[in-house]
Structure formats: structure tokens, C-alpha cells
Coordinates of C-alpha atoms and ligand atoms in Angstrom, one line a residue:
X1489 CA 0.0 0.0 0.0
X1490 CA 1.0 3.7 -1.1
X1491 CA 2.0 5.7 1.3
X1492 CA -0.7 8.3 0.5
X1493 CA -3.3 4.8 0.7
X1494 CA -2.1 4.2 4.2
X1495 CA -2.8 7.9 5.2
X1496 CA -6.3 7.4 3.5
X1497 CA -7.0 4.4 5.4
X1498 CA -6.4 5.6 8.9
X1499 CA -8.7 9.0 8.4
X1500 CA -11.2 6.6 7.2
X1501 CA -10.7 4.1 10.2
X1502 CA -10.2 7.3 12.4
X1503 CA -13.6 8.5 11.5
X1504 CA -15.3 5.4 12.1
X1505 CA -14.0 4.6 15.3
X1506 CA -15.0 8.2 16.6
X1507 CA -18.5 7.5 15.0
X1508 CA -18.7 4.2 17.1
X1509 CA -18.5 6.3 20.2
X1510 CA -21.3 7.0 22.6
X1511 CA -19.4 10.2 25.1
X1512 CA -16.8 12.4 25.1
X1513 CA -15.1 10.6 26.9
X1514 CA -15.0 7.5 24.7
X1515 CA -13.9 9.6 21.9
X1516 CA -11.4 11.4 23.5
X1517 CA -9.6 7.6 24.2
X1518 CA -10.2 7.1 20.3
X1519 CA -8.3 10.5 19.2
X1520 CA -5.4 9.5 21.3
X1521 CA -4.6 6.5 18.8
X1522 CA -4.0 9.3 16.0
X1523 CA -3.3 12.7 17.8
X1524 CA -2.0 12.0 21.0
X1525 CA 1.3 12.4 22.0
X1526 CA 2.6 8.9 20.8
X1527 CA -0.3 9.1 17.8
X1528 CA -0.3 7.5 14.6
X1529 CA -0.1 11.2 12.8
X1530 CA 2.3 12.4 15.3
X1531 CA 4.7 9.2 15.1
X1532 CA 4.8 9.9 11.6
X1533 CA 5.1 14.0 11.9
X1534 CA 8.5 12.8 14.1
X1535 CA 9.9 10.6 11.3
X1536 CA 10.1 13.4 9.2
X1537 CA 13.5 14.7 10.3
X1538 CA 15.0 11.7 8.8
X1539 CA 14.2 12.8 4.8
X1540 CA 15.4 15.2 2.4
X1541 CA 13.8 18.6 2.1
X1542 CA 11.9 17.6 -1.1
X1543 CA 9.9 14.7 0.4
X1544 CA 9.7 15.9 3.9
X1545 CA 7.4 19.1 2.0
X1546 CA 5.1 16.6 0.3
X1547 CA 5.1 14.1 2.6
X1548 CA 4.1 16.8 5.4
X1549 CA 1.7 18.1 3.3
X1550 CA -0.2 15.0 3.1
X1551 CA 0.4 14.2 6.7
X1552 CA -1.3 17.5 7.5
X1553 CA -4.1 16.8 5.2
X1554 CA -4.8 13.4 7.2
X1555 CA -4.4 14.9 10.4
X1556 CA -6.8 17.7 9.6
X1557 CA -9.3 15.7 8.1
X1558 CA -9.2 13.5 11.6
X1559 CA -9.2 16.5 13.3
X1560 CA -12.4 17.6 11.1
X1561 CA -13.8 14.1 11.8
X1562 CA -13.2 14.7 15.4
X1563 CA -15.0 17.9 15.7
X1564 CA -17.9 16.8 14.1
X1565 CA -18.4 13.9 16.5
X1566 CA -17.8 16.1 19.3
X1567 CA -20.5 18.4 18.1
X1568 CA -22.7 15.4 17.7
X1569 CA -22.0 14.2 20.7
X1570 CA -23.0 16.9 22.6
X1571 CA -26.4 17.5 20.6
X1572 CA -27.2 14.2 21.7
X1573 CA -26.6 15.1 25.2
X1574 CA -28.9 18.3 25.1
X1575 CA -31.2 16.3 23.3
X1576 CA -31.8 13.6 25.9
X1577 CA -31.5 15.9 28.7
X1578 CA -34.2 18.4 26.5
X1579 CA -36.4 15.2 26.3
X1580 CA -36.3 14.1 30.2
X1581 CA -37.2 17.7 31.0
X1582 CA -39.9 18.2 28.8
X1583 CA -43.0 19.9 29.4
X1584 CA -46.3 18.6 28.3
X1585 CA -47.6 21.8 26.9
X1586 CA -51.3 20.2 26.0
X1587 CA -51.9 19.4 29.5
X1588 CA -54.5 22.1 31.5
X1589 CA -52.9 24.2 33.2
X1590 CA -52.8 24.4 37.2
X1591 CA -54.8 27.4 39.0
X1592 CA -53.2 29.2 41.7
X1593 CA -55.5 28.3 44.7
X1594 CA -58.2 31.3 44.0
X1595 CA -59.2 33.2 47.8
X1596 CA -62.2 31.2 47.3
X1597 CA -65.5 32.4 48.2
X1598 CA -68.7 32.5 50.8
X1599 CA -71.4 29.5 50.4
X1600 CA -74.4 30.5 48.9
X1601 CA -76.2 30.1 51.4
X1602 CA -73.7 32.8 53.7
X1603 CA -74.5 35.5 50.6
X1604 CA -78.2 34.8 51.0
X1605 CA -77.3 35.5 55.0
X1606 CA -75.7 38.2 54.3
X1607 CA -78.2 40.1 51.9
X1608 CA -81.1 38.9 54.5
X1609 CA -78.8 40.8 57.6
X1610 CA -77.8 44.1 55.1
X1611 CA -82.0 44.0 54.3
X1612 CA -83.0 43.7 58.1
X1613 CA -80.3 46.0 59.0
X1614 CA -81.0 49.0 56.8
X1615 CA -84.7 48.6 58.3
X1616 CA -83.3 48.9 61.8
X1617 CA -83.3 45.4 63.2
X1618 CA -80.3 43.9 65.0
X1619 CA -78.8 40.9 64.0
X1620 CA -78.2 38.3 66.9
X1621 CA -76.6 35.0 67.2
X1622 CA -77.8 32.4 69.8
X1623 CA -76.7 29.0 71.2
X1624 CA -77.7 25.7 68.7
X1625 CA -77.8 23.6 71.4
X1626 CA -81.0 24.8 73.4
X1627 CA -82.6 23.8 76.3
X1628 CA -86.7 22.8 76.4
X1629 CA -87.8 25.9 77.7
X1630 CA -86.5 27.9 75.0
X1631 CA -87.2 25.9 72.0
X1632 CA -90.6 24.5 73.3
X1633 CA -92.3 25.7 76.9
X1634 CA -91.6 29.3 76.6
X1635 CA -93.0 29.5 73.1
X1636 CA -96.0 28.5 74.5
X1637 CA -95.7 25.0 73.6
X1638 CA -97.5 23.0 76.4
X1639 CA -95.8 19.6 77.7
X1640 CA -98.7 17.4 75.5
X1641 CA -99.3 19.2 72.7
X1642 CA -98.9 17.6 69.5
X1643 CA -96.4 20.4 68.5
X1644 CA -93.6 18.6 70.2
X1645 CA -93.5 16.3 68.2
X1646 CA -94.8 17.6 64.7
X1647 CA -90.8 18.2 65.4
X1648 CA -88.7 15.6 64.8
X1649 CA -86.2 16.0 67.9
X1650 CA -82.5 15.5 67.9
X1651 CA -82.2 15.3 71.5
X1652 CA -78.7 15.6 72.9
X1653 CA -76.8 14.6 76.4
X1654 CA -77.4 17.2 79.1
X1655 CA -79.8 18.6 80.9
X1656 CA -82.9 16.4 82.7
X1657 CA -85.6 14.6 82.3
X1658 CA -87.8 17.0 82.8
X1659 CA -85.6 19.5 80.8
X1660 CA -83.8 18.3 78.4
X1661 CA -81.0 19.2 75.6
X1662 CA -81.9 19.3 72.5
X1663 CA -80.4 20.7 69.3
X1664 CA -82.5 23.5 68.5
X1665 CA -85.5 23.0 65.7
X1666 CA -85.7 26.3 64.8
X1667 CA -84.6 29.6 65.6
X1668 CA -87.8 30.9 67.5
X1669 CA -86.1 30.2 70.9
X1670 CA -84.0 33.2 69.8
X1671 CA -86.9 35.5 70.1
X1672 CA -86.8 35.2 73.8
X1673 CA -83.4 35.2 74.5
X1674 CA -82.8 38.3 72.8
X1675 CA -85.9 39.8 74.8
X1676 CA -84.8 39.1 78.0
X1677 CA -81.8 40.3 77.2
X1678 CA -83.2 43.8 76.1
X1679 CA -85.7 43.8 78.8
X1680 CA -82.9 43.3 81.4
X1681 CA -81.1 46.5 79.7
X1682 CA -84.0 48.8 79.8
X1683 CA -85.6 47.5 83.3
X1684 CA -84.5 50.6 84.6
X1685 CA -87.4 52.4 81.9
X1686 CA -89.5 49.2 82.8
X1687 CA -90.2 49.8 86.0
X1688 CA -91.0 53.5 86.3
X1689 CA -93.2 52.7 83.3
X1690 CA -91.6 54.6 80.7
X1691 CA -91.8 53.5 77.0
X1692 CA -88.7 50.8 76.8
X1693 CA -87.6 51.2 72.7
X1694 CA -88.6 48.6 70.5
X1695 CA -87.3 45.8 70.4
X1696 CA -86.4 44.8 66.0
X1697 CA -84.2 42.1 65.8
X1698 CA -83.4 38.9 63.4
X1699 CA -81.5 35.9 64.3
X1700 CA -80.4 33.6 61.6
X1701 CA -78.6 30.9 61.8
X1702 CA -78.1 26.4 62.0
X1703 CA -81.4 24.5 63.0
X1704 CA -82.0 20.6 63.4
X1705 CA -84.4 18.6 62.3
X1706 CA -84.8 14.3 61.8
X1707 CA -85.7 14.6 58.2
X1708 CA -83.9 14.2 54.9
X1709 CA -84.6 14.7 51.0
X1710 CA -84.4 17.0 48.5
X1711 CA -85.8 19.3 49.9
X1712 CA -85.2 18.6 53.8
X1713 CA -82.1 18.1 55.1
X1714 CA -80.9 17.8 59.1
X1715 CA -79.4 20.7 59.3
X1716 CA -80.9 23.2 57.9
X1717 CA -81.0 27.7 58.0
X1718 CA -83.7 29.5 59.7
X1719 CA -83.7 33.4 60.1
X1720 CA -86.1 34.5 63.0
X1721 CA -87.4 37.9 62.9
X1722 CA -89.0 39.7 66.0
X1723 CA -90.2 43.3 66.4
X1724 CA -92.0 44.4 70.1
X1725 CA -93.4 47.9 70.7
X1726 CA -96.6 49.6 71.6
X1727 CA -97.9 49.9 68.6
X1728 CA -96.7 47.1 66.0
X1729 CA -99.4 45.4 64.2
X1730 CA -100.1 42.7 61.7
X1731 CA -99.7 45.9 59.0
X1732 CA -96.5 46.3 59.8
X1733 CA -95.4 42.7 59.6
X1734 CA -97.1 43.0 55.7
X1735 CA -95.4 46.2 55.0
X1736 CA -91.5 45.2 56.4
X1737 CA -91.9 41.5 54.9
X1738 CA -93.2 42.6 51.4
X1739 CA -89.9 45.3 51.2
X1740 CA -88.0 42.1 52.0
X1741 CA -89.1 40.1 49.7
X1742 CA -89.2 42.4 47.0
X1743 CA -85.4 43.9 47.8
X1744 CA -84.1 40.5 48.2
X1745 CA -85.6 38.8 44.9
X1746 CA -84.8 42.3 43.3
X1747 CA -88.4 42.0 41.9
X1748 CA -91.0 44.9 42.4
X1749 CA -94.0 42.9 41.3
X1750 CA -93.6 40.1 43.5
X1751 CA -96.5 39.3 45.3
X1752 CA -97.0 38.1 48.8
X1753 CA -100.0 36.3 50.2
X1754 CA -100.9 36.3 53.8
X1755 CA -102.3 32.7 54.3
X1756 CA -104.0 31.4 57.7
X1757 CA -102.3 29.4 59.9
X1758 CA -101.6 28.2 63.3
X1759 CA -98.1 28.2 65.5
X1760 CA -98.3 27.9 69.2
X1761 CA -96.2 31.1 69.5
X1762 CA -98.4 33.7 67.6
X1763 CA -102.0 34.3 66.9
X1764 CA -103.4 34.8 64.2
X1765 CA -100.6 33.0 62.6
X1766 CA -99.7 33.5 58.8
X1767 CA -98.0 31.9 56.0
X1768 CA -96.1 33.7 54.2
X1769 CA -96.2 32.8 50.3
X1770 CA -94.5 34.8 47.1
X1771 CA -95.8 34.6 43.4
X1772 CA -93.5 35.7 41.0
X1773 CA -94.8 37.4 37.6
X1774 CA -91.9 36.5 35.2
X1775 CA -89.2 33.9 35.1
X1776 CA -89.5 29.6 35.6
X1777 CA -91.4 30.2 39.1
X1778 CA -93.9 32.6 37.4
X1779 CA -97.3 31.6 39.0
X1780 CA -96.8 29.5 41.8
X1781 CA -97.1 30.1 45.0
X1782 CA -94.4 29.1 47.3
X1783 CA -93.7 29.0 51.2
X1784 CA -91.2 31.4 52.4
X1785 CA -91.9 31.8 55.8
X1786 CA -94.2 31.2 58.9
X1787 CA -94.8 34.6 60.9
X1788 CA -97.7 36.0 63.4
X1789 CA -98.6 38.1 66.1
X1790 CA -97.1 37.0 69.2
X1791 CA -99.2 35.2 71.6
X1792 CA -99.6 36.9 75.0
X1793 CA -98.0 34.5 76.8
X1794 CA -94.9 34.8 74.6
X1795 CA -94.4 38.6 75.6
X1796 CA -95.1 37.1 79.1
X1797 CA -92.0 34.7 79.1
X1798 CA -90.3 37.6 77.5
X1799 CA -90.6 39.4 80.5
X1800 CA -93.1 41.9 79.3
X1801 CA -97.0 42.9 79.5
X1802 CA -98.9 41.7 77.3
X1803 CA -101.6 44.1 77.6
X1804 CA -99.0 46.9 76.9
X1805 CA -96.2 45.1 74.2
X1806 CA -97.4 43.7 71.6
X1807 CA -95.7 42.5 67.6
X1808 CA -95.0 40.2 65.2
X1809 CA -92.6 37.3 64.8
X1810 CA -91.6 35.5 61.3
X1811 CA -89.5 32.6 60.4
X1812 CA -88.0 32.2 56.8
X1813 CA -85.6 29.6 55.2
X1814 CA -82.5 30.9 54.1
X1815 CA -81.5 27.4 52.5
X1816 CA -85.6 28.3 50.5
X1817 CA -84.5 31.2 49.7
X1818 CA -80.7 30.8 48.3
X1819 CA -82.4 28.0 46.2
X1820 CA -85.1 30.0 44.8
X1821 CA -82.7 32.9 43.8
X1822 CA -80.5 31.0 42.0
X1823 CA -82.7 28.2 40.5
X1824 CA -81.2 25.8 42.6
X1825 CA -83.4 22.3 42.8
X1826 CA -81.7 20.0 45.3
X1827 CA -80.8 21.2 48.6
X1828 CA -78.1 18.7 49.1
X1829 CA -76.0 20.3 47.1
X1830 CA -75.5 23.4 49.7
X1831 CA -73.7 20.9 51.8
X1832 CA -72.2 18.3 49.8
X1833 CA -69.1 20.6 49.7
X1834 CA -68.9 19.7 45.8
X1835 CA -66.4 22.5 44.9
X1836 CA -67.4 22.7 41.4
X1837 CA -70.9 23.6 42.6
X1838 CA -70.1 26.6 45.0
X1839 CA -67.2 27.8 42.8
X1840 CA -70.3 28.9 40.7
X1841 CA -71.4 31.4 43.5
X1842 CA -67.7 33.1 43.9
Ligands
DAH2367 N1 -90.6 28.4 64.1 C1 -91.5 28.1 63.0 C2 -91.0 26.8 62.3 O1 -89.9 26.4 62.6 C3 -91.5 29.2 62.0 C4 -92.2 30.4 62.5 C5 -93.5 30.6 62.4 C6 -91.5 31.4 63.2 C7 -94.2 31.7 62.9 C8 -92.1 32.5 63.7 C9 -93.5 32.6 63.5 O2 -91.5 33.4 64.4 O3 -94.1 33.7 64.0 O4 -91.6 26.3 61.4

């Protein structure tokens, strides 16, 4: 073989062997067999001291060529090499673009049934009645005896109880079944403040209040569930009367729905702790409900023996109660048709209210 044919054969071998590596590493041992130190290419590069002028400029040339083709060869593996590196390391890192992304965590939002709580207390509130909050564990005498609910009557148990541990036999715990109790609590409370007025017979001020909050009842379906909202309203004075119950109820109604040609209707009734005793039904004139009547709330005049156990004359204070159902009315406003759903805690529900 030709000397040039030799030279051609180890650039072609050279550049085969560097192809056949998989690092740098690798093809940094496979250089050394024709550039390092003790090389092929440099081995020869040293001979030429031993030859005439003449051959040692042609023979270098073509050394030279050799050496910068492997050297060519070389560079183009390295730059391979190191493609293939970013490659895989582009690949193990990659990001799925076409997935959905992920939300920050949003400040979330107040249950429906808290906004319909809200617009009933900001309603109330600019029509001068207090908001209070009372215990939902009761005792009998709040919830039933002094609501004027005697020991055998049958609205004890038109109730379905969730009694609790506590109390005795004769007065027992129970977990309140609605939030009338709160109408004498929050009585007492303001008789207590004004006695001073009380007992030199001046005129104590009215007493305007609403109380919403939990209530428990045995019962549960669509529409029924055991824990339930109930929002009390109570308003004592000299002069309150059934009028005034029709006047401050219709403005609720009508605020709340935001619907100025809703119509209320005043239907007989009976509730141990008023009389005469009303239900309180809305029609409205447009929309899915248009038409039908539907419950909102119970409501009265409050017995006589009510303002006694209140702590007040009967012949003297006299006023109206009402009882609505927030849970009603949240599912009413927002075409809502299972009640479950308030407290399933199904997030894509209540995000809708946010
Ligand atoms: N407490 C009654 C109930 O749970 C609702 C009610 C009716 C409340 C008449 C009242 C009222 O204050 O006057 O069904």
C-alpha cells in the first residue's frame, strides 16, 4: 500500500471509530490513537526529520491533510455528541404543553347560602333590626315551653327531635329545631337592659331584631335536610301590628328577589307562638317560578303569653314574629333544585357562587 493509501485508510478508520462512540469521553480515548502524544499522525510528523527537504514538504503536506481531516472528523463527532446530550437531557425535561394548566389556589368564596345570610342581615339591617346570634344547642324551655308549647301538645312532636346529652328529664338538651327560641333570649336580654325604663313605666324602645342561623331537624330529602338555616325575625313595641309585619316582609321580599312585582300572600295558619298565625307565600310574575305560589316563611302576632316569658305585658307590648328559610330562599334565587347540594361541599358547585 502507497503511502498516501495508508494515510487514507487511517482517516477513514479514524472517523469510524470516533462515529462508534457513545461520550466524550470515549472519543477522547479514540483521538489519542492518531493525535496524542505517541499518535499514529504524530509518530509519523516525528519521522520526518529523517528525509530530504523535497519529500519531507510533500510528505508533510499530506500528513497534515490526514491529520486535519481527523481532526475535522473529530469535531464533528464532538458536536454530535453533545447535541445528543442536550437532546436527551431536552427530552427528560420536557413539558407537556397540551396538559391544562394548574390554577393558583383562588381566595375562594362564601357559600351561597352565607351570601343569602348576608343580603337577609344588610336587608334587616337598613330597616333597623339587630342581628343576633344564639346558642344551637337549646334547652326545652327555649325551644318549646316558653313559646308556649304545652308539655302534650302535639307540636312537640310535629318536630322531629334531635335530643342531645345534658340537661334532665324533665328539661332536656336538644339541638335547637328552629330559631324561634331566639326570640326570647334576645328579649330578656333587652328587657334586662331597659328595666330601669321598665319599672318607672316609661316607653322601653322597641325591640327589632333577626336571628339567623343552624337548625336541626330528623328529616332528609331533596328538599329537607338535618341541618338546615332558619332566620327568626321579632319586632316588640306599643304599637306594632299585623300591617307592619305585611309592609316590612313585602320590602323584603321584594329587595331580596330584586323583583318589584312580587307578590305576597298572607295565608292562615296556626303556630303555638303567635295568633293569628300566617304563611307567608311569594308569586313571581316572570321567570321559571312565574305563577306559583311558594312557602317562604311562617310569621304571626305574638301570643300573649310569649311577651309574658319575654318578661313583658302583654296588655302593653305587643308584635310580630316571622321565620323564613334561608336554604328556600338561596335556592329560589339561584334556580337551585336539590338542597343537598348546599352541603355536599362539591367544589365545582359553590365555585359557581364566587
Ligand atoms: N318556628 C317556625 C318553624 O320552625 C317558623 C315560625 C312561624 C317562626 C311563625 C315564627 C312565627 O316566628 O311567628 O316552622
Amino acid at each position: 500500500m502507497s503511502d498516501e493509501s495508508v494515510l487514507e485508510e487511517w482517516v477513514s478508520q479514524a472517523r469510524s471509530s470516533f462515529e462508534a462512540t457513545l461520550s466524550p469521553a470515549e472519543l477522547e480515548n479514540a483521538k489519542a490513537l492518531y493525535l496524542g502524544k505517541s499518535g499514529r499522525l504524530t509518530e509519523l510528523m516525528k519521522g520526518l526529520s529523517a528525509l530530504s527537504v523535497e519529500e519531507k514538504k510533500s510528505r508533510g503536506a499530506a500528513i497534515n491533510q490526514a491529520k486535519q481531516a481527523i481532526e475535522q472528523a473529530l469535531l464533528e463527532r464532538r458536536q454530535a455528541l453533545a447535541q445528543a446530550e442536550l437532546d436527551a437531557q431536552l427530552r427528560a425535561e420536557a413539558l407537556d404543553v397540551s396538559l391544562p394548566g394548574r390554577q393558583r389556589a383562588s381566595g375562594g368564596g362564601l357559600h351561597p347560602v352565607s351570601l343569602t345570610l348576608e343580603r337577609i342581615e344588610a336587608i334587616f339591617g337598613s330597616m333597623g333590626f339587630d342581628v343576633a346570634q344564639g346558642p344551637e344547642i337549646e334547652t326545652d324551655w327555649f325551644n318549646f315551653t316558653a313559646l308556649n308549647t304545652p308539655e302534650d301538645h302535639p307540636a312537640r312532636s310535629m318536630h322531629d327531635t334531635f335530643y342531645v346529652e345534658g340537661g334532665s328529664e324533665q328539661a332536656p338538651n336538644l339541638l335547637r329545631t328552629h330559631t324561634s327560641p331566639m326570640q326570647i333570649r334576645y328579649a330578656v336580654q333587652h328587657v334586662k337592659k331597659h328595666r330601669a325604663l321598665l319599672e318607672r313605666g316609661a316607653l322601653m324602645p322597641e325591640i327589632r331584631v333577626i336571628a339567623p342561623g343552624r337548625t336541626y331537624r330528623v328529616d332528609s330529602d331533596a328538599t329537607h335536610s338535618p341541618m338546615f338555616h332558619q332566620c327568626e325575625g321579632l319586632w316588640i313595641g306599643e304599637n306594632v301590628s299585623f300591617k307592619d309585619l305585611k309592609v316590612v316582609f313585602t320590602d323584603f321580599c321584594r329587595t331580596f328577589f330584586e323583583s318589584h312585582d312580587l307578590v305576597l300572600r298572607f295565608r292562615p295558619s296556626f303556630f303555638p307562638f303567635t295568633e293569628p298565625s300566617a304563611e307567608i307565600d311569594i308569586q313571581f310574575s316572570s321567570g321559571p317560578l312565574a305563577g306559583r305560589w311558594l312557602e317562604v316563611a311562617g310569621s304571626g302576632q305574638v301570643h300573649p303569653n310569649v311577651v309574658r316569658n319575654m318578661g313583658l305585658d302583654p296588655e302593653r307590648y305587643i308584635g310580630f314574629a316571622f321565620g323564613m328559610g334561608p336554604d328556600r330562599l338561596t335556592m329560589l334565587r339561584y334556580g337551585v333544585n336539590d338542597l343537598r347540594m348546599f352541603f355536599d361541599g362539591d367544589l365545582r358547585f359553590l365555585s359557581q357562587f364566587r
